[in-house]
CSV table of C-alpha atoms in Angstrom, one decimal:
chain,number,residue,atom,x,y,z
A,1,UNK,CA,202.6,-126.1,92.6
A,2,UNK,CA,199.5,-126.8,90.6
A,3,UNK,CA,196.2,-126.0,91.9
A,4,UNK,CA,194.1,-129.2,91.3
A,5,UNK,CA,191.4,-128.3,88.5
A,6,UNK,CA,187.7,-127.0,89.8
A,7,UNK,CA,184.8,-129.1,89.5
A,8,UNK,CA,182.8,-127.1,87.0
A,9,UNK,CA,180.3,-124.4,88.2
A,10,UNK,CA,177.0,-126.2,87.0
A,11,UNK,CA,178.3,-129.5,89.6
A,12,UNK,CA,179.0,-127.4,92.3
A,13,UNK,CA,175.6,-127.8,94.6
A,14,UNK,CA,175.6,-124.2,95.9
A,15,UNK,CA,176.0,-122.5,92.7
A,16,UNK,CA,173.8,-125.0,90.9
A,17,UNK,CA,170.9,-124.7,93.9
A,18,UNK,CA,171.4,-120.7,93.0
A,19,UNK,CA,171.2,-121.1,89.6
A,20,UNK,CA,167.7,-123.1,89.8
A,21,UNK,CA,166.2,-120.5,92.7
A,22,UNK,CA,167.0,-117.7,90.0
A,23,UNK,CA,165.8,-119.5,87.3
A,24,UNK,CA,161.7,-120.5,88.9
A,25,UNK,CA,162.0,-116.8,90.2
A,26,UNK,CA,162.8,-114.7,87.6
A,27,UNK,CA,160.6,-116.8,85.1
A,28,UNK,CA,157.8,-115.9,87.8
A,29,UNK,CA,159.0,-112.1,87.7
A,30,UNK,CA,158.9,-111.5,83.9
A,31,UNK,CA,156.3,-113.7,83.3
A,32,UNK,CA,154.2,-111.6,85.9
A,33,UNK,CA,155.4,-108.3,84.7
A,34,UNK,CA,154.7,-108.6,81.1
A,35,UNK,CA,151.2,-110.2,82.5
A,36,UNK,CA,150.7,-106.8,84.4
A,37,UNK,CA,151.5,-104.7,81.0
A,38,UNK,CA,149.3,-106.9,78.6
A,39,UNK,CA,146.3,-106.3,81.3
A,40,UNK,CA,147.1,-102.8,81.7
A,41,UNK,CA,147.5,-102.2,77.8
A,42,UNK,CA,144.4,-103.7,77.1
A,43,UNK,CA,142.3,-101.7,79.6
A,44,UNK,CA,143.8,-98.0,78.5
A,45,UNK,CA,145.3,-99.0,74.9
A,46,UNK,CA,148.0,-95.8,76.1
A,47,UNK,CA,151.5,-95.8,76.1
A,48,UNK,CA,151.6,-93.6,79.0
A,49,UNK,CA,150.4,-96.0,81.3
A,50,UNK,CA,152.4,-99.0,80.7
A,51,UNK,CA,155.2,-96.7,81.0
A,52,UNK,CA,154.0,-96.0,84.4
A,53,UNK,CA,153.6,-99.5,85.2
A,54,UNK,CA,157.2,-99.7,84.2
A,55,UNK,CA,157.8,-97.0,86.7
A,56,UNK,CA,155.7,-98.8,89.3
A,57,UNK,CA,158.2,-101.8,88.6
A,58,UNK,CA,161.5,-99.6,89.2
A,59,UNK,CA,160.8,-97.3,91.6
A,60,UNK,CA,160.5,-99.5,95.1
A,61,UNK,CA,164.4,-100.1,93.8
A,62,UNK,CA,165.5,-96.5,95.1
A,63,UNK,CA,164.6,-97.3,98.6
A,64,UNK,CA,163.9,-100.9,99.4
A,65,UNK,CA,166.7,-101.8,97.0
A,66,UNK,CA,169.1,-99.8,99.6
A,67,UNK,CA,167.9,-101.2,102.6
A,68,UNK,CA,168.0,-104.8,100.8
A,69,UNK,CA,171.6,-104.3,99.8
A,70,UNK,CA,172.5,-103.5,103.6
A,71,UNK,CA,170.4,-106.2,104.4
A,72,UNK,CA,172.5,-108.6,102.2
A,73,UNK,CA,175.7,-107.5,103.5
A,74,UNK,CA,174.5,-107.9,107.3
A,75,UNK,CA,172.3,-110.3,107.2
A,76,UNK,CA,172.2,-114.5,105.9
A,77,UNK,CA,171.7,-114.3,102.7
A,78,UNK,CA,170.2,-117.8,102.2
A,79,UNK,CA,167.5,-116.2,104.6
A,80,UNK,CA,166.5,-113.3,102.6
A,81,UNK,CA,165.9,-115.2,99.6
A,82,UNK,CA,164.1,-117.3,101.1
A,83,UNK,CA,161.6,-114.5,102.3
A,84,UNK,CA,161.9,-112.6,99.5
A,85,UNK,CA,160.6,-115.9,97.1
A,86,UNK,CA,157.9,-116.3,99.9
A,87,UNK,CA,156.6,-112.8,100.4
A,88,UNK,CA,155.9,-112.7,96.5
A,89,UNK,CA,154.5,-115.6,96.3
A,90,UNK,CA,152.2,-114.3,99.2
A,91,UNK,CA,151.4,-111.5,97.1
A,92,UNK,CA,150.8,-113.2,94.1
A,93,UNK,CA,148.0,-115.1,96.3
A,94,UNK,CA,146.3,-112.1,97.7
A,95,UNK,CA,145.9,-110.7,94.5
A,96,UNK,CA,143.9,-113.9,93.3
A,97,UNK,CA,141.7,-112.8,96.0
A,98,UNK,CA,141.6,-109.2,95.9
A,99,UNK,CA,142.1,-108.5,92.4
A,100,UNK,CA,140.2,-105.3,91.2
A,101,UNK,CA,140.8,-102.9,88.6
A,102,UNK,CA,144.1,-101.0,87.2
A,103,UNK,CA,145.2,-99.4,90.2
A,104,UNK,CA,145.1,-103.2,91.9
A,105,UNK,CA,147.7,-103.6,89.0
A,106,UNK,CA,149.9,-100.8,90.3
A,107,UNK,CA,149.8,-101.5,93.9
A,108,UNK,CA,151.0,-105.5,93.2
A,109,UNK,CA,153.7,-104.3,91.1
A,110,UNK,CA,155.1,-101.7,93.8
A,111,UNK,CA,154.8,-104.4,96.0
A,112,UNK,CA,156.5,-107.1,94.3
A,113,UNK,CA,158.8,-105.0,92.9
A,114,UNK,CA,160.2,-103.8,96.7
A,115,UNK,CA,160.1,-108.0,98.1
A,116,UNK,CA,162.0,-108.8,94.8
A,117,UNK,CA,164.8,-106.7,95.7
A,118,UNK,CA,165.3,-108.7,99.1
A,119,UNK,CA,165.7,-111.7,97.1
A,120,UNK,CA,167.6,-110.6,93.8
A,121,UNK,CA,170.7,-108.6,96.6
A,122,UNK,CA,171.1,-111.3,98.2
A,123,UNK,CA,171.2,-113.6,95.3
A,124,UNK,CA,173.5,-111.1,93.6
A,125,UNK,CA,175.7,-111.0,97.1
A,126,UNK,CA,176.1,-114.6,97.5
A,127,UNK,CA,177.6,-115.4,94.1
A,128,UNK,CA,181.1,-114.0,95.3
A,129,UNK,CA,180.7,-116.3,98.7
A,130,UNK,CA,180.2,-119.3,96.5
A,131,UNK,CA,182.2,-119.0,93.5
A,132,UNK,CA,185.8,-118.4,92.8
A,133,UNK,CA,187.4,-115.3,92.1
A,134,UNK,CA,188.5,-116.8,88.4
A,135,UNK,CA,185.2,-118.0,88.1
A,136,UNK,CA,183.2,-115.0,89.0
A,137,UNK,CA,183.4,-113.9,85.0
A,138,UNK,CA,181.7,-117.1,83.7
A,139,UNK,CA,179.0,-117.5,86.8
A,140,UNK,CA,177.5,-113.8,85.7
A,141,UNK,CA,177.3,-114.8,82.6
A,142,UNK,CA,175.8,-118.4,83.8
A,143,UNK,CA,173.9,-115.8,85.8
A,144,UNK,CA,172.8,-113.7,83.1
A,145,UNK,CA,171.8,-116.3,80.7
A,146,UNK,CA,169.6,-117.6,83.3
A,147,UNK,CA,167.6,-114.5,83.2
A,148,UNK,CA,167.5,-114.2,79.5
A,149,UNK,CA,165.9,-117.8,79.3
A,150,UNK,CA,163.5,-116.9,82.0
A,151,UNK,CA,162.6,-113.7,80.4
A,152,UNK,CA,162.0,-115.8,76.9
A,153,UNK,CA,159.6,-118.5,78.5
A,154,UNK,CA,158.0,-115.8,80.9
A,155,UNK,CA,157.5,-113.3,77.8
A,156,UNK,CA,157.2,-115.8,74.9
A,157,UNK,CA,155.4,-118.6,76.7
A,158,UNK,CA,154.0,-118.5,80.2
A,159,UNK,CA,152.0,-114.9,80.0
A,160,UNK,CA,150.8,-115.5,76.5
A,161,UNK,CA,149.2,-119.1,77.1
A,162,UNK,CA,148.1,-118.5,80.3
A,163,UNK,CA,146.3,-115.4,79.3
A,164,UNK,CA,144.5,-116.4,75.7
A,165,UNK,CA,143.5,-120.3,77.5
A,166,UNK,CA,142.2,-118.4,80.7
A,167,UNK,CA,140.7,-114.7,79.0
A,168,UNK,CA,142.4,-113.5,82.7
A,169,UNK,CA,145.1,-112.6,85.5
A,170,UNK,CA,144.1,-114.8,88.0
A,171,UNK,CA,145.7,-118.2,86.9
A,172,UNK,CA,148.9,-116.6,86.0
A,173,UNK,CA,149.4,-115.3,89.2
A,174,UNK,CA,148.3,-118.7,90.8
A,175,UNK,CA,151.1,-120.6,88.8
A,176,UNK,CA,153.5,-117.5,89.7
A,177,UNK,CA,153.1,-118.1,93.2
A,178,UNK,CA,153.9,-121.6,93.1
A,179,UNK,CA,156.8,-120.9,91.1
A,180,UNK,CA,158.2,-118.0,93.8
A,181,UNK,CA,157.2,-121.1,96.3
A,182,UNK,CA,159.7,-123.8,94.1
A,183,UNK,CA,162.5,-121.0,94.3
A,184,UNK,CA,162.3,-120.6,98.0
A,185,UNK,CA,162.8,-124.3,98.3
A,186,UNK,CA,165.6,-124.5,95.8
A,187,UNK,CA,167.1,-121.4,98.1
A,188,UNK,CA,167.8,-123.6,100.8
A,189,UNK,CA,169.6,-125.7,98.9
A,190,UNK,CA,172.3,-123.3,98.5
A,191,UNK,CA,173.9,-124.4,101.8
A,192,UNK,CA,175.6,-121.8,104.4
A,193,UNK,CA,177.6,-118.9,102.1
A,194,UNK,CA,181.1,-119.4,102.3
A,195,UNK,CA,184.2,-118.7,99.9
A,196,UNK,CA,185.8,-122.2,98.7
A,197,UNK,CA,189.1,-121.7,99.2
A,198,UNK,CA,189.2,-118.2,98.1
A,199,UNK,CA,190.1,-115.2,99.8
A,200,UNK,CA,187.8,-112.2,100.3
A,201,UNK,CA,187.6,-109.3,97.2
A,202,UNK,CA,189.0,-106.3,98.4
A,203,UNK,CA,191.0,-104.9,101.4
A,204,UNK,CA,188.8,-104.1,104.3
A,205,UNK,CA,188.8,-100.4,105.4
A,206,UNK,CA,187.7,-99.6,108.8
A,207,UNK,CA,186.4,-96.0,107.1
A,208,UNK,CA,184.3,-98.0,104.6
A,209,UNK,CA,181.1,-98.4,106.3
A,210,UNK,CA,181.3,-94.9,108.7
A,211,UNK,CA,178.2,-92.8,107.9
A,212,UNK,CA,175.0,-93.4,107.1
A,213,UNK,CA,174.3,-97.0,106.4
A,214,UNK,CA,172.1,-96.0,103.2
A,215,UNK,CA,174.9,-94.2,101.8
A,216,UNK,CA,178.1,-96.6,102.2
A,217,UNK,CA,177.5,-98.4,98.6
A,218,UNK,CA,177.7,-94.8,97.3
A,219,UNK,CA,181.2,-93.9,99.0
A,220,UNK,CA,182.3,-96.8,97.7
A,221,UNK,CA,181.9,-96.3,94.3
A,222,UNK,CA,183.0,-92.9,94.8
A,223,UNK,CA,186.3,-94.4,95.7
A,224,UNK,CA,187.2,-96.2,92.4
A,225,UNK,CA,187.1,-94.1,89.6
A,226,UNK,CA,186.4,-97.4,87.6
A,227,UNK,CA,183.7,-99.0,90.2
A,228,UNK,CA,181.7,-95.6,89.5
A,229,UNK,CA,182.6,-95.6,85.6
A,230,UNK,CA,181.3,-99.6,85.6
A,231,UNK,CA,178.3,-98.6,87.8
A,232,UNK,CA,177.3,-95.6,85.5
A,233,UNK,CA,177.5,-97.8,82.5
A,234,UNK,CA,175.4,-100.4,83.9
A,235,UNK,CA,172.7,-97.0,84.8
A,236,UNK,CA,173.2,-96.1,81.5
A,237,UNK,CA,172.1,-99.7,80.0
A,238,UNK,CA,169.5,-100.7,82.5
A,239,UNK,CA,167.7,-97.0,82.0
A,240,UNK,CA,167.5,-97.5,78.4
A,241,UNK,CA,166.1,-101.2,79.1
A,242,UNK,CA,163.6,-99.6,81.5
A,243,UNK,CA,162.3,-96.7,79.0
A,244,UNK,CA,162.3,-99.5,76.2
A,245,UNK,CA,160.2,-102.1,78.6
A,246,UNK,CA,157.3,-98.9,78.6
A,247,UNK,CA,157.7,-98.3,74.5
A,248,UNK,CA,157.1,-102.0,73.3
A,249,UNK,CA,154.1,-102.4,73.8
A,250,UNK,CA,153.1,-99.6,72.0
A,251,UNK,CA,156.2,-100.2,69.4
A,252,UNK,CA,155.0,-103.4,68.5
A,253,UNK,CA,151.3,-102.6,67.8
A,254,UNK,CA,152.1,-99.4,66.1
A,255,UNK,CA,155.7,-100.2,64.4
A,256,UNK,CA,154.8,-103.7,64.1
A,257,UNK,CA,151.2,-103.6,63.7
A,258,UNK,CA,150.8,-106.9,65.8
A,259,UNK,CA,148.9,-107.6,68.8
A,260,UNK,CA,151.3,-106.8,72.1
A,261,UNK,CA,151.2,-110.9,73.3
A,262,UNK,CA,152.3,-112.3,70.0
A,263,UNK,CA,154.4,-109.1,68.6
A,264,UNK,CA,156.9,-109.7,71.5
A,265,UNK,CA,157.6,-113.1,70.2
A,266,UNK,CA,159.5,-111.2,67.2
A,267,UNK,CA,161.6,-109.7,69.9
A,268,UNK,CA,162.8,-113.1,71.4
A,269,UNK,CA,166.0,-113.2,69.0
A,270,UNK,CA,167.1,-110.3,71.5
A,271,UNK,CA,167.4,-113.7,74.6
A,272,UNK,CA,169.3,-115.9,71.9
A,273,UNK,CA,171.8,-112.8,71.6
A,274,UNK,CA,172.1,-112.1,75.0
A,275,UNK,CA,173.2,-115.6,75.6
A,276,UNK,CA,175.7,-115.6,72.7
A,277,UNK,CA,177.1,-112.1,74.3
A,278,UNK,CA,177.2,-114.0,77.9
A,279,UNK,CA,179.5,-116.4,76.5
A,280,UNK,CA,181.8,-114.3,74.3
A,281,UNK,CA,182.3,-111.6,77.2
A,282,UNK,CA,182.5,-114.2,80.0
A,283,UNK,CA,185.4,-115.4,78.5
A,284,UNK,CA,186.8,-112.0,77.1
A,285,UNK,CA,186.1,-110.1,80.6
A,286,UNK,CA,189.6,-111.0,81.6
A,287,UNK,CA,191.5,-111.0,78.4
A,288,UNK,CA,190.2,-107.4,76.6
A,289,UNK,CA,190.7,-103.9,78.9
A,290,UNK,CA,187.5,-103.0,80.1
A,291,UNK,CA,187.4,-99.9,77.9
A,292,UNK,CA,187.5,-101.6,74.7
A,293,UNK,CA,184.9,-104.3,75.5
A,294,UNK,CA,182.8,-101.9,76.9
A,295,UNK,CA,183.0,-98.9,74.4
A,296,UNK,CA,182.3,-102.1,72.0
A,297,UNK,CA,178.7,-102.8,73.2
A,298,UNK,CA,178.0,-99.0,73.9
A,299,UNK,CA,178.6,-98.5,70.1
A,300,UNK,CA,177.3,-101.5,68.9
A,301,UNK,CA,173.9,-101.1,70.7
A,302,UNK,CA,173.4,-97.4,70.2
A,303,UNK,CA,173.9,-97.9,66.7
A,304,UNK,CA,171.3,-101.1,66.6
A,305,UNK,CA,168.8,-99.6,68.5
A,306,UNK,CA,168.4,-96.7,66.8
A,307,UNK,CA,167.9,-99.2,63.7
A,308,UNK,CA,165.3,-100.8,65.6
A,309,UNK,CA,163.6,-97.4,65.5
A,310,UNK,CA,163.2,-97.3,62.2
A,311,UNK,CA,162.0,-100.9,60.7
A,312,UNK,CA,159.4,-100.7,58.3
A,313,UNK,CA,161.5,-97.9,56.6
A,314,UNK,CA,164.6,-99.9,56.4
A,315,UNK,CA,162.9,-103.1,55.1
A,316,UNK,CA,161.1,-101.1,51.9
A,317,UNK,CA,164.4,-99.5,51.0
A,318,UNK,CA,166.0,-102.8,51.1
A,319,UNK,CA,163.8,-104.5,49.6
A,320,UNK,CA,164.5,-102.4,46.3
A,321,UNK,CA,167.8,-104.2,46.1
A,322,UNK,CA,167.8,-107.8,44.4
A,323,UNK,CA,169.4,-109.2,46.9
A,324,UNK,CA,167.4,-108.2,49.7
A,325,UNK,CA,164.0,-108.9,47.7
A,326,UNK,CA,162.7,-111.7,50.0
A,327,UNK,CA,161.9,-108.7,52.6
A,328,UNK,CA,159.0,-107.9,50.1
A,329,UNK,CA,157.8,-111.4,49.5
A,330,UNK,CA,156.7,-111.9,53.6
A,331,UNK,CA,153.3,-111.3,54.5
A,332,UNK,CA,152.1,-114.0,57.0
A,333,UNK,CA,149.1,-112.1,58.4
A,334,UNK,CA,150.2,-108.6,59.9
A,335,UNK,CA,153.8,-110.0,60.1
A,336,UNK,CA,155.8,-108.2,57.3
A,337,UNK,CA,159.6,-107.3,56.3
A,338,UNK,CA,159.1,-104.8,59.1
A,339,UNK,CA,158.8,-107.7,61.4
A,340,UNK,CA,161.7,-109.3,59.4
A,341,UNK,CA,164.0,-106.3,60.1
A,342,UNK,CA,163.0,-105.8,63.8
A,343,UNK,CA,163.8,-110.1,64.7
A,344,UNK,CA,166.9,-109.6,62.6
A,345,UNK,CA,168.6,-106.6,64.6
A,346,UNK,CA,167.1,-107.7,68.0
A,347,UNK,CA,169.8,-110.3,68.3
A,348,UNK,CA,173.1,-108.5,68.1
A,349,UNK,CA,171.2,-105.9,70.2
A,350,UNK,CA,170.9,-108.5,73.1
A,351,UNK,CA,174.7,-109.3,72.4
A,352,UNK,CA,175.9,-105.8,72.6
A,353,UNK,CA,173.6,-105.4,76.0
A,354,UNK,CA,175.2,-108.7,77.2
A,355,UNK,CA,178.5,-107.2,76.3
A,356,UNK,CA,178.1,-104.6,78.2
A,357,UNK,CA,176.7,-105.5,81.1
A,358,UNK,CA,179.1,-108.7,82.1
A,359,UNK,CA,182.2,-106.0,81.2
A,360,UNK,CA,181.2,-104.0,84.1
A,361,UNK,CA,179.3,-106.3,86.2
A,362,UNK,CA,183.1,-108.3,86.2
A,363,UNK,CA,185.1,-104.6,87.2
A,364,UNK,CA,182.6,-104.2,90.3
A,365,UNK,CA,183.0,-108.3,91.4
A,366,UNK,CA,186.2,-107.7,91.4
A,367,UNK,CA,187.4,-104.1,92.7
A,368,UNK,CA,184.4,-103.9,95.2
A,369,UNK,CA,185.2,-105.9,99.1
A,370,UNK,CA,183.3,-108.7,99.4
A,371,UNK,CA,181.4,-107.4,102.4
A,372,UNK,CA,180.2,-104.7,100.8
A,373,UNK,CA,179.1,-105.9,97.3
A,374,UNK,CA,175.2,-106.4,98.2
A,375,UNK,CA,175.5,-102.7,99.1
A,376,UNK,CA,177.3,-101.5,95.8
A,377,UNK,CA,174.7,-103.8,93.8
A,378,UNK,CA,172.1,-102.3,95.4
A,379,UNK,CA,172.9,-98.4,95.1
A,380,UNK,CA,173.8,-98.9,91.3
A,381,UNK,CA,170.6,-100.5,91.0
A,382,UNK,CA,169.1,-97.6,92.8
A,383,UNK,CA,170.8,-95.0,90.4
A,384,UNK,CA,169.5,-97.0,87.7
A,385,UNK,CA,165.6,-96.9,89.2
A,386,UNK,CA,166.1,-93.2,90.0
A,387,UNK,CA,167.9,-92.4,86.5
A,388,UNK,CA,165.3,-93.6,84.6
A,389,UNK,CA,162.3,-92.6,86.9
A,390,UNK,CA,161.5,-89.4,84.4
A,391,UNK,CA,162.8,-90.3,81.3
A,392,UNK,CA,160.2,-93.4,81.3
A,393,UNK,CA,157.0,-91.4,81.8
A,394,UNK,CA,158.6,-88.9,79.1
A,395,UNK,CA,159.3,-91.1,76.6
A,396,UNK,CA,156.2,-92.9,77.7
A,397,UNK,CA,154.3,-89.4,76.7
A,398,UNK,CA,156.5,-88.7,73.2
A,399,UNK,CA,155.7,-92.3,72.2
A,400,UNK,CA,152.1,-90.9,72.9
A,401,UNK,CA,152.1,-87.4,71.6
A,402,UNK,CA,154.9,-88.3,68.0
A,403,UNK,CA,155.1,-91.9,67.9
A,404,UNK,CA,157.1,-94.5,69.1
A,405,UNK,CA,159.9,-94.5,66.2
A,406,UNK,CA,161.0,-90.8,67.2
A,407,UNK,CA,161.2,-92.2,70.4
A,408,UNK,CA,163.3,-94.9,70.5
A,409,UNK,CA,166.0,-93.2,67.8
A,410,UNK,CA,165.7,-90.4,70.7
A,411,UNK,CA,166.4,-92.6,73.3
A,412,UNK,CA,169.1,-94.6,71.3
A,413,UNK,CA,170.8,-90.9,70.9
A,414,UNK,CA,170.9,-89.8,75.0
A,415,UNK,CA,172.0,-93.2,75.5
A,416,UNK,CA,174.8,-92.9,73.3
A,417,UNK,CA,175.5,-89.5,74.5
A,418,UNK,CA,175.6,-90.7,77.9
A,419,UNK,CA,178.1,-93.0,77.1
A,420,UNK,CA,180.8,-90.8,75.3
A,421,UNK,CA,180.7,-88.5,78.6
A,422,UNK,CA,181.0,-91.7,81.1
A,423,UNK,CA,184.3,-92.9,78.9
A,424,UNK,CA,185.2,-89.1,79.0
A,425,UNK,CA,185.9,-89.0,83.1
A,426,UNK,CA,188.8,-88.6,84.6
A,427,UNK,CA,189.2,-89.3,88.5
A,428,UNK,CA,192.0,-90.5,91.0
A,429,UNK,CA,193.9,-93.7,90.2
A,430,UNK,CA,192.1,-96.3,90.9
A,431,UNK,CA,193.8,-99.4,92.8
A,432,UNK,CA,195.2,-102.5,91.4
A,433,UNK,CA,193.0,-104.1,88.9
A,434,UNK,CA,192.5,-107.6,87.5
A,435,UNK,CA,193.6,-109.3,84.3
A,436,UNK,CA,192.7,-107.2,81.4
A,437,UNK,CA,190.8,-104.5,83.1
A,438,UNK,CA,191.5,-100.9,82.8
């Protein structure tokens, strides 16, 4: 018998109320962040210190990320958004009170940093409860479009206008608040979590949750040799965006030779590809084996980012060819065929990131229980936090010490590296899988 077609995601009032709750919060989040490195960058000019910022940012993820992953699993999720939207918004007030110097900047990004991860597990947690099993592919990449517009306005729009009208922090943090206020109240929206006819991911194991309650997501992932390969290539990925988020500041004043607040509008064609790669891999997450959509992005962004590196170099040698001429002709201010290059490769860079990310995102929806998915979420965003914990301050000091080029081809490199070894394991066979996966 035919199943009677779904109503489409967007017209389904709990993912829709999700979507919007994501959406005011996230475009809080980035905006604030980037707010916090412009400050910072402008006080110390170093980028050693944004990079710690970055760490500052990552860091509350090891630990409160755990406990808000065991939190999501055990506790209503609707709640804990909810509180999680509040507290930062809380935050975001006390700071327009209190605000005083750059270790005030530090201490508000620890601190939002730890209440976001209450918010974002649970957010991540209820997506399974809400949407289909066929539909799980598209909603992350509804999901993760979602966070690449909110990253565009909050980088390319919010922090910049808010900070050149004003001359400071304050407002910024004012409007943030009442965003993180607006996504509480779209929260509840979402209704009581419950599957629409749809049974639960995964076989329940009465061994799954023995032990420690920190260390469950971990076993796990242990348990599926492709849950842990998945979860390693989403480390791999989100430790090279947190290294990058330290070096672009300095990147785009040295590389680019623009000032940090208008330099990262040249990076915004990275969003537009990130949405083009949520589409093509939404759809293709079921259809293509795991493996080859994945080993696809790895390649494809190693390779682009360590272009990225490299810029200004690529754009003179270009230029020497007739076709490629034009590269020599720009010169609107301090923008140049440097800039050119970078806006160009920044978009099939977000694509290949996009790719990557929905590929294993989709292997963990679907191979990880559905009681135990905020737990899983929350330990691979741990390993990611505690992966890249180092590296950032160290790449942080080589941007420093060489200069950020070197530094970004370097990083391009152990990414890459990374990559080939992940591909390389070998474990037990793993259980059933879905569609195309493998």
């Amino acid at each position: 018998m035919n199943e009677p077609p779904s109503t489409p995601l967007l017209q389904q009032r709990p993912f829709r109320m999700l979507t919007y709750t994501r959406f005011s919060s996230r475009l809080a989040q980035n905006a604030l962040n980037f707010g916090l490195v412009l400050l910072i960058v402008n006080e110390t000019g170093s980028s050693f210190t944004s990079s710690l910022l970055v760490l500052a940012l990552v860091v509350p993820s090891t630990v409160a990320g755990i406990a808000a992953g065991a939190a999501a699993d055990l506790f209503p999720k609707r709640l804990l958004i909810v509180a999680g939207d509040l507290a930062r918004a809380a935050v975001c007030l006390l700071f327009v009170r209190t605000s005083d110097g750059v270790a005030q900047y530090y201490i508000v990004a620890v601190v939002l940093s730890a209440a976001a991860q209450f918010a974002t597990n649970a957010e991540g947690a209820v997506m399974p409860a809400i949407v289909r099993r066929a539909e799980l592919a598209r909603a992350n990449a509804i999901g993760q479009a979602v966070g690449g517009a909110a990253q565009v306005l909050g980088f390319g729009v919010l922090t910049p206008v808010m900070l050149r009208v004003f001359g400071e922090g304050d407002p910024l943090f004012m409007v943030a608040a009442g965003l993180f206020t607006l996504a509480a109240v779209q929260a509840i929206g979402i209704g009581r979590g419950h599957s629409i006819d749809r049974a639960e991911i995964g076989a329940r194991d009465p061994g799954e949750t023995e032990g420690p309650w920190w260390k469950v997501g971990w076993k796990v992932m242990r348990s599926n040799p492709s849950v842990m390969r998945a979860a390693i290539e989403l480390t791999l990925i989100s430790t090279a965006m947190i290294v990058l988020g330290g070096l672009i500041p300095k990147y785009i004043k040295e590389t680019l030779g623009l000032p940090v607040d208008i330099g990262a509008l040249i990076l915004m064609p990275a969003a537009v590809g990130v949405v083009l790669g949520l589409r093509v891999a939404g759809f293709l997450a079921h259809r293509v084996p795991h493996a080859v959509l994945s080993s696809f992005g790895f390649v494809t962004f190693v390779v682009l980012l360590a272009l990225v590196a490299f810029v200004n170099q690529e754009a003179e040698f270009l230029g020497g060819y007739g076709i490629f001429a034009w590269l020599n002709d720009i010169e609107i201010g301090s923008f140049d065929g440097g800039g050119a290059m970078a806006m160009i490769l920044v978009l099939p860079l977000g694509f290949a990131y996009a790719i990557v990310t929905v590929a294993a995102q989709t292997v963990i929806n679907d191979l990880v229980p559905l009681h135990l998915q905020g737990r899983v979420n929350a330990t691979q965003a741990a390993m990611a936090a505690f992966a890249a914990s180092l590296p950032v301050l160290a790449f942080g000091a080589i941007g420093d010490w060489v200069g950020v080029s070197p530094a970004v081809a370097l990083l391009a490199a152990l990414i890459g590296a990374g990559a080939v070894a992940n591909r390389g394991r070998r474990g037990k066979s793993a259980p059933a899988q879905v569609g195309g996966l493998r």
